[in-house]
Tab-separated table of C-alpha atoms and ligand atoms in Angstrom:
chain	number	residue	atom	x	y	z
A	9	UNK	CA	6.325	-85.324	-65.508
A	10	UNK	CA	3.401	-82.942	-65.849
A	11	UNK	CA	2.962	-82.206	-69.869
A	12	UNK	CA	1.633	-78.417	-69.703
A	13	UNK	CA	2.670	-76.464	-72.909
A	14	UNK	CA	1.930	-72.608	-73.283
A	15	UNK	CA	2.476	-71.726	-76.616
A	16	UNK	CA	1.706	-67.813	-77.801
A	17	UNK	CA	-1.106	-67.109	-80.626
A	18	UNK	CA	-2.197	-64.496	-82.859
A	19	UNK	CA	-6.088	-64.615	-82.193
A	20	UNK	CA	-8.950	-63.687	-84.045
A	21	UNK	CA	-8.490	-60.139	-85.214
A	22	UNK	CA	-5.159	-60.308	-84.311
A	23	UNK	CA	-5.027	-60.065	-80.850
A	24	UNK	CA	-1.892	-61.433	-79.670
A	25	UNK	CA	-3.281	-65.455	-76.744
A	26	UNK	CA	-2.494	-67.482	-74.750
A	27	UNK	CA	-3.147	-71.352	-75.230
A	28	UNK	CA	-1.889	-73.440	-72.608
A	29	UNK	CA	-2.425	-77.204	-73.254
A	30	UNK	CA	-2.542	-79.578	-70.354
A	31	UNK	CA	-3.195	-83.739	-69.836
A	32	UNK	CA	-6.793	-82.175	-69.190
A	33	UNK	CA	-8.707	-79.308	-71.156
A	34	UNK	CA	-6.718	-76.747	-73.365
A	35	UNK	CA	-7.669	-73.753	-72.799
A	36	UNK	CA	-6.947	-68.919	-74.731
A	37	UNK	CA	-6.511	-66.178	-72.862
A	38	UNK	CA	-6.682	-63.161	-74.457
A	39	UNK	CA	-4.131	-60.325	-74.075
A	40	UNK	CA	-7.042	-57.859	-73.764
A	41	UNK	CA	-8.831	-58.039	-71.086
A	42	UNK	CA	-6.725	-61.285	-69.640
A	43	UNK	CA	-10.187	-62.786	-71.202
A	44	UNK	CA	-10.580	-66.663	-71.070
A	45	UNK	CA	-12.205	-67.037	-74.508
A	46	UNK	CA	-11.116	-71.281	-73.698
A	47	UNK	CA	-12.278	-73.376	-71.369
A	48	UNK	CA	-12.811	-77.392	-72.446
A	49	UNK	CA	-12.075	-80.579	-70.828
A	50	UNK	CA	-10.963	-83.120	-73.325
A	51	UNK	CA	-13.323	-85.344	-74.416
A	52	UNK	CA	-16.004	-82.616	-72.940
A	53	UNK	CA	-17.691	-79.744	-74.769
A	54	UNK	CA	-16.514	-76.684	-74.049
A	55	UNK	CA	-16.832	-75.196	-70.539
A	56	UNK	CA	-17.777	-71.550	-71.984
A	57	UNK	CA	-19.608	-70.046	-74.636
A	58	UNK	CA	-18.374	-67.558	-76.982
A	59	UNK	CA	-20.616	-65.215	-79.847
A	60	UNK	CA	-20.052	-66.301	-83.184
A	61	UNK	CA	-20.385	-62.804	-83.533
A	62	UNK	CA	-18.630	-60.887	-80.654
A	63	UNK	CA	-16.203	-58.662	-82.793
A	64	UNK	CA	-11.899	-59.244	-82.255
A	65	UNK	CA	-10.936	-56.006	-80.970
A	66	UNK	CA	-8.756	-53.601	-79.505
A	67	UNK	CA	-9.476	-51.310	-76.971
A	68	UNK	CA	-13.815	-53.203	-77.479
A	69	UNK	CA	-14.991	-55.488	-75.503
A	70	UNK	CA	-15.704	-59.651	-76.702
A	71	UNK	CA	-18.553	-61.050	-76.230
A	72	UNK	CA	-18.268	-64.629	-74.281
A	73	UNK	CA	-15.559	-66.738	-72.373
A	74	UNK	CA	-14.990	-64.800	-68.814
A	75	UNK	CA	-14.978	-60.634	-69.014
A	76	UNK	CA	-12.933	-59.033	-66.548
A	77	UNK	CA	-15.352	-56.254	-64.779
A	78	UNK	CA	-13.758	-53.203	-62.890
A	79	UNK	CA	-13.852	-50.758	-61.095
A	80	UNK	CA	-16.643	-50.530	-61.808
A	81	UNK	CA	-20.138	-52.829	-62.845
A	82	UNK	CA	-22.677	-51.338	-65.307
A	83	UNK	CA	-24.032	-48.594	-67.124
A	84	UNK	CA	-22.186	-45.452	-66.491
A	85	UNK	CA	-23.306	-42.151	-67.445
A	86	UNK	CA	-20.971	-40.689	-69.834
A	87	UNK	CA	-18.232	-44.410	-69.914
A	88	UNK	CA	-18.027	-47.396	-71.375
A	89	UNK	CA	-20.431	-50.607	-69.618
A	90	UNK	CA	-18.640	-52.845	-66.983
A	91	UNK	CA	-15.416	-50.345	-66.307
A	92	UNK	CA	-12.280	-50.008	-68.582
A	93	UNK	CA	-10.252	-53.194	-68.022
A	94	UNK	CA	-11.611	-55.222	-70.605
A	95	UNK	CA	-11.085	-53.198	-73.017
A	96	UNK	CA	-6.836	-53.477	-73.301
A	97	UNK	CA	-4.787	-55.540	-73.365
A	98	UNK	CA	-3.419	-57.077	-69.875
A	99	UNK	CA	0.488	-58.094	-69.495
A	100	UNK	CA	1.321	-61.758	-68.701
A	101	UNK	CA	4.122	-61.341	-64.829
A	102	UNK	CA	3.414	-64.814	-65.098
A	103	UNK	CA	3.087	-68.084	-66.657
A	104	UNK	CA	4.341	-72.106	-64.623
A	105	UNK	CA	3.325	-74.639	-63.524
A	106	UNK	CA	0.423	-74.638	-61.188
A	107	UNK	CA	0.827	-77.098	-58.054
A	108	UNK	CA	-2.461	-78.857	-59.393
A	109	UNK	CA	-0.437	-79.647	-62.670
A	110	UNK	CA	-2.313	-77.006	-64.446
A	111	UNK	CA	-0.739	-73.892	-65.894
A	112	UNK	CA	-0.677	-70.524	-64.021
A	113	UNK	CA	-0.631	-67.389	-65.722
A	114	UNK	CA	-0.449	-64.619	-63.681
A	115	UNK	CA	-1.676	-60.966	-65.823
A	116	UNK	CA	-1.828	-57.795	-64.597
A	117	UNK	CA	-3.822	-54.144	-65.960
A	118	UNK	CA	-1.449	-52.236	-66.913
A	119	UNK	CA	-1.750	-48.014	-66.703
A	120	UNK	CA	-3.619	-47.426	-68.774
A	121	UNK	CA	-4.861	-43.639	-69.613
A	122	UNK	CA	-8.683	-43.775	-67.617
A	123	UNK	CA	-6.699	-44.069	-64.493
A	124	UNK	CA	-5.476	-41.165	-64.089
A	125	UNK	CA	-9.596	-39.778	-62.953
A	126	UNK	CA	-9.060	-43.086	-59.579
A	127	UNK	CA	-7.215	-43.174	-56.798
A	128	UNK	CA	-4.191	-45.115	-57.800
A	129	UNK	CA	-4.973	-48.865	-57.541
A	130	UNK	CA	-3.283	-52.536	-58.745
A	131	UNK	CA	-5.593	-55.261	-60.908
A	132	UNK	CA	-3.847	-58.750	-61.374
A	133	UNK	CA	-6.019	-61.223	-62.608
A	134	UNK	CA	-5.014	-65.404	-62.255
A	135	UNK	CA	-6.160	-68.337	-64.040
A	136	UNK	CA	-5.054	-71.774	-63.208
A	137	UNK	CA	-6.283	-74.198	-66.184
A	138	UNK	CA	-6.061	-77.952	-64.887
A	139	UNK	CA	-8.973	-80.297	-64.033
A	140	UNK	CA	-10.952	-77.509	-63.536
A	141	UNK	CA	-11.187	-73.501	-64.192
A	142	UNK	CA	-9.917	-71.586	-61.382
A	143	UNK	CA	-9.781	-67.841	-61.531
A	144	UNK	CA	-8.860	-65.364	-59.363
A	145	UNK	CA	-8.475	-60.898	-58.964
A	146	UNK	CA	-7.494	-59.610	-56.857
A	147	UNK	CA	-6.760	-55.214	-57.055
A	148	UNK	CA	-4.931	-53.264	-53.966
A	149	UNK	CA	-5.880	-49.564	-53.514
A	150	UNK	CA	-2.154	-47.876	-54.400
A	151	UNK	CA	-3.019	-44.677	-53.840
A	152	UNK	CA	-1.546	-42.621	-50.109
A	153	UNK	CA	-5.071	-40.938	-49.657
A	154	UNK	CA	-7.996	-41.717	-51.326
A	155	UNK	CA	-10.329	-44.829	-50.574
A	156	UNK	CA	-10.453	-46.626	-53.656
A	157	UNK	CA	-14.551	-47.255	-54.247
A	158	UNK	CA	-15.188	-50.389	-56.481
A	159	UNK	CA	-16.654	-53.938	-58.065
A	160	UNK	CA	-15.413	-56.888	-59.798
A	161	UNK	CA	-17.093	-59.049	-61.260
A	162	UNK	CA	-16.195	-62.137	-63.506
A	163	UNK	CA	-18.773	-61.930	-66.000
A	164	UNK	CA	-18.490	-66.062	-67.469
A	165	UNK	CA	-20.727	-67.265	-69.941
A	166	UNK	CA	-21.106	-70.597	-69.875
A	167	UNK	CA	-22.362	-73.075	-72.577
A	168	UNK	CA	-25.196	-75.174	-72.423
A	169	UNK	CA	-27.052	-77.309	-74.228
A	170	UNK	CA	-30.707	-76.349	-74.489
A	171	UNK	CA	-31.150	-72.817	-72.000
A	172	UNK	CA	-35.620	-74.325	-72.252
A	173	UNK	CA	-33.039	-77.030	-70.589
A	174	UNK	CA	-31.253	-75.693	-67.800
A	175	UNK	CA	-31.675	-74.728	-64.212
A	176	UNK	CA	-29.603	-72.109	-62.157
A	177	UNK	CA	-29.743	-73.680	-58.796
A	178	UNK	CA	-27.755	-72.047	-54.994
A	179	UNK	CA	-30.170	-69.343	-54.871
A	180	UNK	CA	-33.327	-70.620	-53.343
A	181	UNK	CA	-34.263	-67.459	-50.111
A	182	UNK	CA	-31.108	-65.008	-51.480
A	183	UNK	CA	-32.318	-61.198	-52.555
A	184	UNK	CA	-32.527	-59.641	-56.342
A	185	UNK	CA	-32.076	-56.254	-57.550
A	186	UNK	CA	-34.091	-57.405	-60.732
A	187	UNK	CA	-32.208	-55.457	-63.626
A	188	UNK	CA	-35.762	-55.721	-64.818
A	189	UNK	CA	-38.167	-54.171	-63.030
A	190	UNK	CA	-35.907	-50.745	-62.446
A	191	UNK	CA	-33.440	-52.554	-59.649
A	192	UNK	CA	-35.931	-53.510	-57.027
A	193	UNK	CA	-34.887	-55.964	-54.926
A	194	UNK	CA	-36.951	-59.476	-54.492
A	195	UNK	CA	-36.419	-62.298	-53.111
A	196	UNK	CA	-36.189	-65.555	-54.396
A	197	UNK	CA	-38.346	-68.588	-53.815
A	198	UNK	CA	-36.852	-70.985	-56.833
A	199	UNK	CA	-34.731	-74.048	-55.813
A	200	UNK	CA	-34.577	-73.620	-60.109
A	201	UNK	CA	-34.261	-70.895	-61.661
A	202	UNK	CA	-35.521	-72.084	-64.924
A	203	UNK	CA	-34.845	-69.774	-68.550
A	204	UNK	CA	-38.404	-68.930	-70.318
A	205	UNK	CA	-37.677	-65.006	-71.201
A	206	UNK	CA	-35.268	-62.414	-70.250
A	207	UNK	CA	-33.470	-62.898	-66.894
A	208	UNK	CA	-30.380	-60.390	-65.564
A	209	UNK	CA	-30.577	-59.881	-61.792
A	210	UNK	CA	-27.487	-59.473	-59.266
A	211	UNK	CA	-27.725	-61.140	-56.270
A	212	UNK	CA	-26.392	-60.371	-53.737
A	213	UNK	CA	-24.823	-61.949	-50.247
A	214	UNK	CA	-24.651	-65.133	-52.174
A	215	UNK	CA	-21.160	-66.763	-50.324
A	216	UNK	CA	-22.186	-71.062	-51.995
A	217	UNK	CA	-21.472	-73.051	-54.791
A	218	UNK	CA	-24.354	-72.061	-57.647
A	219	UNK	CA	-25.344	-74.908	-60.572
A	220	UNK	CA	-26.108	-74.621	-63.299
A	221	UNK	CA	-27.638	-77.464	-64.660
A	222	UNK	CA	-28.056	-78.445	-68.528
A	223	UNK	CA	-30.609	-81.273	-68.944
A	224	UNK	CA	-29.390	-81.346	-72.358
A	225	UNK	CA	-26.066	-81.856	-72.871
A	226	UNK	CA	-26.329	-83.809	-69.392
A	227	UNK	CA	-23.574	-81.983	-67.649
A	228	UNK	CA	-23.462	-79.563	-64.028
A	229	UNK	CA	-21.506	-76.661	-63.927
A	230	UNK	CA	-20.625	-75.233	-60.290
A	231	UNK	CA	-19.277	-72.613	-59.700
A	232	UNK	CA	-17.610	-72.591	-55.802
A	233	UNK	CA	-16.298	-68.606	-54.707
A	234	UNK	CA	-14.110	-67.542	-52.183
A	235	UNK	CA	-15.028	-63.748	-51.284
A	236	UNK	CA	-17.771	-62.977	-54.010
A	237	UNK	CA	-20.948	-62.266	-52.398
A	238	UNK	CA	-22.447	-61.481	-55.808
A	239	UNK	CA	-23.729	-63.657	-58.273
A	240	UNK	CA	-25.953	-62.506	-61.691
A	241	UNK	CA	-28.180	-64.438	-63.422
A	242	UNK	CA	-28.108	-63.247	-66.884
A	243	UNK	CA	-30.195	-64.728	-70.396
A	244	UNK	CA	-31.026	-61.652	-72.713
A	245	UNK	CA	-33.382	-63.742	-74.692
A	246	UNK	CA	-35.135	-62.842	-77.714
A	247	UNK	CA	-35.171	-59.169	-78.004
A	248	UNK	CA	-32.504	-57.904	-76.131
A	249	UNK	CA	-31.015	-60.283	-78.682
A	250	UNK	CA	-31.539	-59.657	-81.733
A	251	UNK	CA	-30.441	-55.875	-80.556
A	252	UNK	CA	-26.272	-56.831	-79.642
A	253	UNK	CA	-24.405	-55.937	-83.004
A	254	UNK	CA	-22.561	-58.401	-81.315
A	255	UNK	CA	-24.369	-61.331	-80.141
A	256	UNK	CA	-26.088	-64.070	-82.596
A	257	UNK	CA	-30.088	-63.968	-83.104
A	258	UNK	CA	-30.059	-67.009	-81.929
A	259	UNK	CA	-27.681	-68.202	-79.306
A	260	UNK	CA	-29.885	-67.044	-76.408
A	261	UNK	CA	-30.490	-70.520	-77.068
A	262	UNK	CA	-27.224	-72.029	-75.749
A	263	UNK	CA	-25.721	-69.979	-73.505
A	264	UNK	CA	-26.500	-69.015	-69.383
A	265	UNK	CA	-24.023	-66.309	-67.484
A	266	UNK	CA	-23.728	-66.685	-64.122
A	267	UNK	CA	-21.074	-64.356	-62.676
A	268	UNK	CA	-19.021	-64.151	-59.593
A	269	UNK	CA	-17.902	-60.191	-57.867
A	270	UNK	CA	-18.871	-57.911	-55.454
A	271	UNK	CA	-20.752	-55.818	-56.812
A	272	UNK	CA	-24.181	-53.085	-56.020
A	273	UNK	CA	-24.927	-53.695	-52.139
A	274	UNK	CA	-21.133	-56.470	-52.384
A	275	UNK	CA	-19.081	-53.214	-53.936
A	276	UNK	CA	-16.244	-52.227	-52.054
A	277	UNK	CA	-14.577	-48.811	-50.460
A	278	UNK	CA	-10.740	-50.547	-50.245
A	279	UNK	CA	-9.141	-48.023	-47.573
A	280	UNK	CA	-5.455	-47.130	-49.448
A	281	UNK	CA	-2.771	-50.369	-49.360
A	282	UNK	CA	-5.309	-53.038	-48.863
A	283	UNK	CA	-6.423	-55.493	-50.806
A	284	UNK	CA	-10.123	-57.667	-52.416
A	285	UNK	CA	-9.438	-60.878	-53.331
A	286	UNK	CA	-11.964	-62.639	-54.624
A	287	UNK	CA	-12.273	-66.797	-56.868
A	288	UNK	CA	-13.936	-69.081	-58.606
A	289	UNK	CA	-13.192	-72.679	-59.355
A	290	UNK	CA	-15.557	-73.562	-62.525
A	291	UNK	CA	-15.885	-77.551	-62.235
A	292	UNK	CA	-18.408	-79.708	-64.010
A	293	UNK	CA	-19.771	-83.908	-64.357
A	294	UNK	CA	-21.968	-85.190	-65.508
A	295	UNK	CA	-25.624	-85.250	-64.707
B	476	BG6	C1	-24.508	-58.886	-67.426
B	476	BG6	C2	-25.943	-57.505	-66.627
B	476	BG6	O1	-23.781	-58.878	-66.464
B	476	BG6	O2	-24.315	-58.063	-68.498
B	476	BG6	C3	-26.757	-56.511	-68.070
B	476	BG6	O3	-26.872	-57.545	-66.009
B	476	BG6	C4	-26.456	-56.494	-69.605
B	476	BG6	O4	-27.754	-55.636	-68.072
B	476	BG6	C5	-24.475	-57.967	-69.880
B	476	BG6	O5	-26.797	-56.773	-70.520
B	476	BG6	C6	-24.156	-57.339	-70.608
B	476	BG6	O6	-23.410	-56.274	-71.230
B	476	BG6	P1	-21.891	-55.398	-72.250
B	476	BG6	O7	-21.765	-54.666	-71.737
B	476	BG6	O8	-21.464	-56.820	-72.393
B	476	BG6	O9	-23.295	-56.301	-73.251
């Protein structure tokens, strides 16, 4: 018998959230953005970083956890960065046990005003929290005639003990677009990417598992992907942290974003009637 529990609560800023408690872990998911803000295995450190300065307000992005980014990634002239999906409350369509004895929540982005400028599409997000955190994002073009230009990303913020003793592994040999150098394409030659300044890179055509090695907490986080070709690695470091109003000045020390999705070179153009799905499994083990 599973002892999983799902409860509906009022979260920060009065925003509604769903709390999931299973025999192995606890997770919080805000309806705004279908945003996982917390996942923690019992007796372990939280997997996800959340900024203490995050805003919790309808229509404003949450800083930390797993922002769901679509239908575009990054800045866009006259529009909010990273699309509009993270700015709206999603509907919870289904909540129940998952085959792994975790809990499975299925969310859907309702029809929001910004969609009027887009070919008609349906976005669904499945959160399966148990031993690991499994996330799946599915977008279907339901427009009769127009293709859907689409970028998707799960902009995952991981909690680490000390960024100076953290490495990202699994990207050697890939090419990345360097956001700090006008998106110039460069080869990744390092087996282990370490952090001693701002890093903001989109690795393209990267389907394999990426790992975050956190020596301070003695933990290895793994990001296993299916259907996702892009991996974004981001840490704002000192100056950008200071410029971000919803991020503490010293918080860059305790986080790293390793984001999965299909962006930039890996963006899709979905023909009418077709879906694009990708999934990630976020897991961890002792170093
Ligand atoms: C990353 C981008 O994915 O998201 C960065 O590569 C950006 O350039 C970061 O600063 C955070 O974006 P936002 O819109 O949540 O502040």
